[in-house]
XYZ file of C-alpha atoms in Angstrom:
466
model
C 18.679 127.642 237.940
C 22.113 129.422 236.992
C 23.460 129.487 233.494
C 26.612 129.282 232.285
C 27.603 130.301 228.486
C 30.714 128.787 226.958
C 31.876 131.081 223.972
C 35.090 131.618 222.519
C 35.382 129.727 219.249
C 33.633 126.567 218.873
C 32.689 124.610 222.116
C 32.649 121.017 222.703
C 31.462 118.762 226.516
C 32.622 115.630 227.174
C 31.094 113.797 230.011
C 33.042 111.660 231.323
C 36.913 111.642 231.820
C 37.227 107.457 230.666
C 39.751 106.708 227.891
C 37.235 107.442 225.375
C 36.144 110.805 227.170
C 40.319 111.523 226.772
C 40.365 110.419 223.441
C 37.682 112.179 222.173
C 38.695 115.486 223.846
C 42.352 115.143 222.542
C 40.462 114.555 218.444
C 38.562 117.833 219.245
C 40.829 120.512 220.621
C 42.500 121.497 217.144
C 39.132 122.483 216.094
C 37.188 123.350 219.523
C 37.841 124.396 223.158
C 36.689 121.220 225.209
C 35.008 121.523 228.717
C 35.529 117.483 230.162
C 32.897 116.770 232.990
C 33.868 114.216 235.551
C 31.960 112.782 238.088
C 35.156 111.633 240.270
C 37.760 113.622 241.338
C 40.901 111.705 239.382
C 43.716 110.192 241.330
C 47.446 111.995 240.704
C 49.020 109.045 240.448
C 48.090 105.547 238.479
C 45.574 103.999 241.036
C 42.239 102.782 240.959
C 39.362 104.872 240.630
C 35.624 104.482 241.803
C 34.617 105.128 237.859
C 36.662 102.418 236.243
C 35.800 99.683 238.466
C 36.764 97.216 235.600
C 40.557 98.675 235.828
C 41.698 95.472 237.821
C 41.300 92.862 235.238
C 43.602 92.188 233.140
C 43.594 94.861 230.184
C 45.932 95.138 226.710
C 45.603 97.311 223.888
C 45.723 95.712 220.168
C 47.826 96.430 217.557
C 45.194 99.036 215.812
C 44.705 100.417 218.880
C 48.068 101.395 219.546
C 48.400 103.019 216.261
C 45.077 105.174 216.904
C 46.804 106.093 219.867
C 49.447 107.471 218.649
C 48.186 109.306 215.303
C 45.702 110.564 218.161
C 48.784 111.608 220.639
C 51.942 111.041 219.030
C 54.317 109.352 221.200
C 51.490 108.622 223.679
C 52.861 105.047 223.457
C 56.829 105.362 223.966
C 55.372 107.670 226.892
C 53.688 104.340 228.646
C 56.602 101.944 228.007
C 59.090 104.527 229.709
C 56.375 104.272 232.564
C 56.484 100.317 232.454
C 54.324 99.420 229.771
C 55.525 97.251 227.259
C 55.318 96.635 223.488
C 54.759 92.617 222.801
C 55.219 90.720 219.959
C 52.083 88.961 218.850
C 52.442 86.131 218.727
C 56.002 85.944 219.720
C 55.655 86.854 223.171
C 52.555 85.444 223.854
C 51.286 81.775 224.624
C 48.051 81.010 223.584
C 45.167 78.680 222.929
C 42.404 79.685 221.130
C 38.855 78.981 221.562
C 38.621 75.837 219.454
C 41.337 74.469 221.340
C 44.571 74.978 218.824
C 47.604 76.187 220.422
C 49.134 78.985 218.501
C 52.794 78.602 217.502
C 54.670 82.015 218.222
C 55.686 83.344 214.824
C 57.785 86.545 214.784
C 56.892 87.145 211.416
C 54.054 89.803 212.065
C 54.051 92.967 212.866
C 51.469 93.130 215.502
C 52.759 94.954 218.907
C 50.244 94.780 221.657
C 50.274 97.335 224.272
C 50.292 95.582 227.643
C 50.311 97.602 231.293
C 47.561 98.514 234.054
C 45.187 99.741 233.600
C 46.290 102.134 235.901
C 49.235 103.237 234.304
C 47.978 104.077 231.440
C 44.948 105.980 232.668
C 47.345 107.901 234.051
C 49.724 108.649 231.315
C 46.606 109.529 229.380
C 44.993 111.818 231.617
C 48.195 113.396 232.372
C 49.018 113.672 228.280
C 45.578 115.143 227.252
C 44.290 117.462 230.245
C 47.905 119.113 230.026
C 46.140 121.084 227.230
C 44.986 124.405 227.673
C 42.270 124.008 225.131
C 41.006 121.433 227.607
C 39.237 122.402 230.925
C 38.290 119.757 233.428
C 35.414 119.610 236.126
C 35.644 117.242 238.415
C 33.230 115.928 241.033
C 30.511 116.840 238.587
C 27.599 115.134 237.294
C 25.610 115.570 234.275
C 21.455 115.088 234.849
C 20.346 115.438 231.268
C 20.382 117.112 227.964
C 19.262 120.709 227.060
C 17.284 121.261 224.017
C 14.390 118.878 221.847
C 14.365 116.122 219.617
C 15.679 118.108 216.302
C 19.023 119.991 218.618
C 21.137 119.356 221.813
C 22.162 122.727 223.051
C 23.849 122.073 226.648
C 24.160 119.749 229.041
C 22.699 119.857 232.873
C 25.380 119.366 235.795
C 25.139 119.467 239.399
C 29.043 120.743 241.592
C 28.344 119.429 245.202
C 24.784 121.190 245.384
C 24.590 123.732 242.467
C 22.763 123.128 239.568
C 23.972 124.878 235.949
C 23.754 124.388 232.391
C 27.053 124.511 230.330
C 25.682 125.353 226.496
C 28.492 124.480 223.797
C 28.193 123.371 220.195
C 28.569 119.963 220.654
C 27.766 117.752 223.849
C 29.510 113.941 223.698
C 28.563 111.535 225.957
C 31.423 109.359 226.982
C 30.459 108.033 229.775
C 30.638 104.325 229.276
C 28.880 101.449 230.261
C 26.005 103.503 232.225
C 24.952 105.748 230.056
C 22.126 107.686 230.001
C 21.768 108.622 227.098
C 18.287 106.103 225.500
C 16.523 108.153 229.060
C 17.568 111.578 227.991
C 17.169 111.257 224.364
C 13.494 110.070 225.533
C 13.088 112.937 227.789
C 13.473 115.049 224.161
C 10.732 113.411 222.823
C 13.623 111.246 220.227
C 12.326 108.061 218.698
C 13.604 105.272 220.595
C 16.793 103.223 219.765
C 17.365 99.950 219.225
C 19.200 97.909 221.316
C 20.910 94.342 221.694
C 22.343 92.458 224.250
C 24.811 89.373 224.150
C 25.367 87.794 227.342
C 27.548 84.947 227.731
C 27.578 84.841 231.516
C 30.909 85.470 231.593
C 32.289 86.186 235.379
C 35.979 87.288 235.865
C 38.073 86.987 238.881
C 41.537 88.718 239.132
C 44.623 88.843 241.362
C 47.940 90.120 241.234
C 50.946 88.208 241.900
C 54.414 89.047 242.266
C 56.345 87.366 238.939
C 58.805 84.675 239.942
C 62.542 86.156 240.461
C 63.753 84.361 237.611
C 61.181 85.863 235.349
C 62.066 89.438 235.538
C 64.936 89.335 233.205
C 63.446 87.921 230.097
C 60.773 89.470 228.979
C 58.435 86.348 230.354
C 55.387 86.138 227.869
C 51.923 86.422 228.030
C 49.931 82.954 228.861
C 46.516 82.841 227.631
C 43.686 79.963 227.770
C 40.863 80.994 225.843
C 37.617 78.893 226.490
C 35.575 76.833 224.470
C 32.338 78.162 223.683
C 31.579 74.494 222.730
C 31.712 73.284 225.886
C 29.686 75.443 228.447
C 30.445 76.643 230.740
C 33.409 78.213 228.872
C 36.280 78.448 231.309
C 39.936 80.475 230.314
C 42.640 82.722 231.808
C 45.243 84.577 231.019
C 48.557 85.514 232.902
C 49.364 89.101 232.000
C 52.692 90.616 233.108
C 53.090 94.141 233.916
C 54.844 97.324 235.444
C 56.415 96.669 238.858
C 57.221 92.980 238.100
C 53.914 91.877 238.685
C 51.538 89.092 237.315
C 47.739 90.332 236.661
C 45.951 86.769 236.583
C 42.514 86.602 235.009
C 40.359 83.832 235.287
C 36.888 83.887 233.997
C 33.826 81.289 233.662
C 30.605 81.355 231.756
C 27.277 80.321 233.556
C 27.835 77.201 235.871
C 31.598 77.359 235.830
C 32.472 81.016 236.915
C 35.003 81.750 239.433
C 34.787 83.410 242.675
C 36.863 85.903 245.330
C 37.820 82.717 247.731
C 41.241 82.282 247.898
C 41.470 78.791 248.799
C 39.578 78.364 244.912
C 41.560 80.135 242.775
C 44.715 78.319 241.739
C 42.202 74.876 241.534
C 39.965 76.794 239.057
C 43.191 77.850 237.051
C 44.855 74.275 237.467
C 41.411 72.874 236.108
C 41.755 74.974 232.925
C 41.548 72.817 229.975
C 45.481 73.082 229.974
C 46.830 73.762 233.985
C 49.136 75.857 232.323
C 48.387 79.094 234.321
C 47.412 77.056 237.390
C 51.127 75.550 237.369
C 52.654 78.887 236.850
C 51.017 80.853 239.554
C 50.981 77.743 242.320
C 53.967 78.675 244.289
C 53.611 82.649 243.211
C 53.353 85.313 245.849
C 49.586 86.933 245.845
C 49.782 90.844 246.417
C 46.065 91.796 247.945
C 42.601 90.074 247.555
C 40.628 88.828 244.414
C 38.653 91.018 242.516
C 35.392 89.614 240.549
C 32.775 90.740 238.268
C 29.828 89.893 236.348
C 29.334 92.961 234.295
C 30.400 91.546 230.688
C 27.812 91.563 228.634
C 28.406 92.555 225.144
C 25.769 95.660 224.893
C 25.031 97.954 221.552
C 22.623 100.667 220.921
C 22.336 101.328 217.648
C 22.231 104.595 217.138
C 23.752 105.312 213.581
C 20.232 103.689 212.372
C 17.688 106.332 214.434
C 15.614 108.139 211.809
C 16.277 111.153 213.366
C 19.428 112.410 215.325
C 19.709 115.654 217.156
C 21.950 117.877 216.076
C 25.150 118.722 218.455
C 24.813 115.383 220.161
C 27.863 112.561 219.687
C 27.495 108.897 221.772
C 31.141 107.586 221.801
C 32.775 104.664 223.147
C 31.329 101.683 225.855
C 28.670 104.425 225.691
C 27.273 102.856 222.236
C 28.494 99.178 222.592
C 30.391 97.473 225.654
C 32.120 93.842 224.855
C 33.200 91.352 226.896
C 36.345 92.202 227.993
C 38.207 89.018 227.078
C 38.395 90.121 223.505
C 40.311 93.228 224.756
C 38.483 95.337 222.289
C 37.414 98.484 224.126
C 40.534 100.289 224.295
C 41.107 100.080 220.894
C 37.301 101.025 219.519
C 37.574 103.912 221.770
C 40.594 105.571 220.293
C 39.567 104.571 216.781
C 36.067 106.293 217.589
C 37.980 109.759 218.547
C 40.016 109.098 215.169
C 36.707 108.779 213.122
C 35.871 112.022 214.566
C 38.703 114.081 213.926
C 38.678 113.121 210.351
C 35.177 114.191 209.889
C 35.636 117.231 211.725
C 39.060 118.226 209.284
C 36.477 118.856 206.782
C 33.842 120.457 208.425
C 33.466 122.567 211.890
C 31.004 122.011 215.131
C 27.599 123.873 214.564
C 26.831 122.962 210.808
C 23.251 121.082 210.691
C 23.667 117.213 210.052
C 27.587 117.144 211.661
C 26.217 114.908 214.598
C 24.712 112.459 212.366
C 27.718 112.137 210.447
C 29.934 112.046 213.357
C 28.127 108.931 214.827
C 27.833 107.157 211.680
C 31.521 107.107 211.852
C 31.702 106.274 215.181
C 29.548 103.064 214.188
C 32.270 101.976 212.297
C 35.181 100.725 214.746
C 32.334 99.472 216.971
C 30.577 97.133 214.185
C 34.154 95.370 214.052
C 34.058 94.841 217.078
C 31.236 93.303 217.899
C 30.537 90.911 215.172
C 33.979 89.218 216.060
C 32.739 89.585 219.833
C 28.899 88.411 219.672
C 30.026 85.526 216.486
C 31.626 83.778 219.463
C 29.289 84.574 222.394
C 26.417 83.820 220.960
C 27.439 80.654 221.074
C 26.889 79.516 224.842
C 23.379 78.493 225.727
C 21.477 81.596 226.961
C 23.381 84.108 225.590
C 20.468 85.893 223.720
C 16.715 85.618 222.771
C 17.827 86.414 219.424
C 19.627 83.623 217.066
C 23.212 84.972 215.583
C 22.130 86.515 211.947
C 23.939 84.840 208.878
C 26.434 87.686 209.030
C 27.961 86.427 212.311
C 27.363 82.819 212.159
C 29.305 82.834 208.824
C 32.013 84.878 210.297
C 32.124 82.638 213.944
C 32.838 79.416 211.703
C 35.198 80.932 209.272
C 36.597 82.537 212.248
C 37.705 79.208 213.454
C 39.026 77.780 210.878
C 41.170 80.942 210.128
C 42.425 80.354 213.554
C 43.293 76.434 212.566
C 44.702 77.798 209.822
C 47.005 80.552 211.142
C 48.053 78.703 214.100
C 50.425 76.460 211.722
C 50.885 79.518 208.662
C 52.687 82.451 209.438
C 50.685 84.591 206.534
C 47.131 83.299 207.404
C 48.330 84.510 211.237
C 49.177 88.000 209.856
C 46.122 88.050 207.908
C 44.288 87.201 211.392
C 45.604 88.735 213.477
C 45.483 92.346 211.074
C 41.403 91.330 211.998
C 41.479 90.915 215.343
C 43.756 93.763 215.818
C 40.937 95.958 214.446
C 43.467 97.600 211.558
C 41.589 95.586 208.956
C 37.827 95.017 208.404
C 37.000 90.971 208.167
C 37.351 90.667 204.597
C 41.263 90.594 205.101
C 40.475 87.171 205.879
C 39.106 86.246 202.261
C 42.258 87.092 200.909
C 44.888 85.162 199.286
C 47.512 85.159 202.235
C 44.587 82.954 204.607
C 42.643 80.849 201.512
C 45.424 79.542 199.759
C 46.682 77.996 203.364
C 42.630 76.945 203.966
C 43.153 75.043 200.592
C 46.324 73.488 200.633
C 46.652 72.513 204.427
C 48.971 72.886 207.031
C 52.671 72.670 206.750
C 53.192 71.880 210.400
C 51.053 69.556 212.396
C 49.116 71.792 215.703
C 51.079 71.769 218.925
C 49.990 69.120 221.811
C 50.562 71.608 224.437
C 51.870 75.143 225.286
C 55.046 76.475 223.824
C 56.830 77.917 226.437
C 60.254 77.541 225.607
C 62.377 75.165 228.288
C 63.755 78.584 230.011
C 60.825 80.391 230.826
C 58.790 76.870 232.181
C 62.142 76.177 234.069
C 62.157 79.946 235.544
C 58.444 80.509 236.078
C 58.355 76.844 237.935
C 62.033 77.224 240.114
């Protein structure tokens, strides 16, 4: 089998050309040259690609995860919006009922911008942003078949281009290649202890199709509409109305076990109309589709843990969906991926690839972002009725209930929202919520009694609906 020796100064492989493979090569090329090993060959243009067969639903990027972005690729953000994208205000441009049924009023007072566009789009600004490097060299149509080395070091990487087999050798080998990893098999194949896993599956199926926004609604900055469902009624049902480059609608519906959706036409405005609120079903009614429906069912919320293994093999990184995959309606996985990249450019500023114990280091700090996630993810999941074999701990049970009535709390109370949403934006761990801005509101009550329905203002109902 041929050989192939990367020198130069230090040497990093990425496998995997997903957001987080981006990300993570754009945090290491101040302090290594990055080989990026993709199994597709990428699209020149923002499209859909085999690899990110999830790219259809409806996707945003929270508020810390547009800041990652940019300390990760200044101006990364202002390049997406002059592609399309757009900066929202949250919650002032969004319309939204949470999952114990409150409607949020939409306070300007924060200062939470959401990054909302295709998937798509951004991919492509990304890709085009990061590979534009000359530190960074890209393979394409290649696949990695399994690590190089033992138990105590990862040395290289095996790859297969069309029908050659090679090794690329570097200093550090990252596997970001999402939700299918490979990574417990070939850790195994090293003789590694094993890792411990956990899965959370809600039975969450989403259906999506675009829609060409009403006429009216193209001038005005129409928000986003979003019906969360009720884990206390299973099977959860929600949507969300998501509008994007190209004046188009990306509509999301989703349903846990019993009540999911499916890719018939005739079905999908009557599951959106029989929402909890119509809302979305109303708005889209008399909307013109643009293609089919797209479902899936792959949503489970997933996490190895592998900041816990006894041992951990030097010059060996797991980033992104490649540790822990949430479902998607949390719209965490953008986010955790470029905070995961940031984790490991701050490590690395004090210390270079090659030194004994860096990998272990690295994904402790990659564990990080990805434990925020997931307790806010699995303290709702776990909810619906075979979700897991194992009960919520008293970690996320306590945070699912205080969870909800933070949400009670900062739907009527502009500085319990900020304090909520700087949570579920991912810029602030959970104990943000303890503090004085959410439990003085808790304890003195609301100011304003909840909303009755969805507070679209009379312009954009009369404009969506003419």
């Amino acid at each position: 089998m041929a050989e192939e020796t990367v020198t130069r100064r230090p040497t990093t492989v990425v496998i995997g050309a997903s957001a987080t493979g981006l990300f993570a090569a754009a945090a290491l090329m101040d302090f290594a040259d990055v080989t990026v090993i993709e199994r597709d060959r990428l699209p020149d243009r923002p499209e859909p690609r085999r690899g990110v067969p999830q790219a259809r639903h409806a996707h945003l990027v929270w508020s810390g995860g547009v800041k990652a972005f940019d300390d990760l690729l200044p101006g990364l953000t202002g390049e997406i919006t002059a592609h399309g994208g757009r900066l929202v205000h949250i919650m002032g441009d969004m319309v939204s009922r949470a999952p114990n049924e409150v409607w949020f009023r939409r306070f300007t007072a924060t200062h939470h911008r959401n990054l909302v566009c295709s998937r798509d789009l951004l991919d492509f600004v990304l890709r085009n942003r990061v590979l534009a490097d000359e530190r960074i060299t890209l393979r394409q149509e290649t696949s990695a078949l399994g690590l190089e080395g033992d138990a105590t070091a990862v040395t290289g990487v095996r790859i297969r281009t069309n029908d050659e087999e090679s090794t690329l050798r570097a200093d550090l080998i990252i596997d970001a290649s999402g939700r299918g990893s490979r990574t417990p098999q070939w850790l195994a194949e090293l003789g590694a202890p094993s890792i411990t896993e956990r899965e959370v599956n809600a039975g969450v199926a989403y259906a999506t199709r675009l829609y060409a926004a009403p006429e009216a609604t193209r001038d005005i900055n129409f928000p986003l509409v979003n019906v969360q469902a009720n884990p206390a009624k299973a099977p959860g049902r929600g949507g969300i109305i998501l509008p994007i480059e190209g004046n188009r609608w990306i509509v999301t519906l989703s349903g846990t076990r019993g009540g999911e959706p499916t890719d018939d036409p005739d079905a999908f405005i009557d599951f959106a109309l029989g929402l909890d609120d119509p809302v979305i079903g109303e708005l889209i009614k008399d909307a013109e589709p643009l293609g089919d429906i797209t479902t899936t069912r792959a949503t489970a919320n997933r996490r190895r843990y592998y900041e816990q293994a006894k041992r951990w093999p030097d010059g060996f990184l797991v980033l992104g969906d490649a540790i822990a995959g949430y479902n998607p309606v949390y719209g965490h996985g953008l986010t955790v991926a470029a905070q995961c990249a940031l984790a490991v450019r701050n490590v690395l500023s004090t210390t270079e690839p090659g030194q004994p114990g860096l990998a272990r280091r690295l994904q402790r700090a990659a564990a990080r972002p990805v434990a925020a996630a997931w307790d806010l993810a699995v303290g709702q999941d776990a909810q619906y009725p075979g979700a897991s074999d194992t009960r919520p701990n008293s970690i996320e049970r306590l945070l699912a209930r205080f969870v909800d009535k933070a949400v009670e709390t900062g739907a009527r109370n502009p500085r319990a929202m900020e304090a909520l949403l700087d949570v579920m934006s991912l810029e602030l761990p959970a104990t943000r919520l303890f503090s004085p801005d959410m439990l003085i509101p808790m304890l003195i009550g609301p100011k304003k009694p909840h909303l009755q329905g969805p507070p679209l203002t009379q312009t954009e109902r009369k404009t969506a609906l003419s």
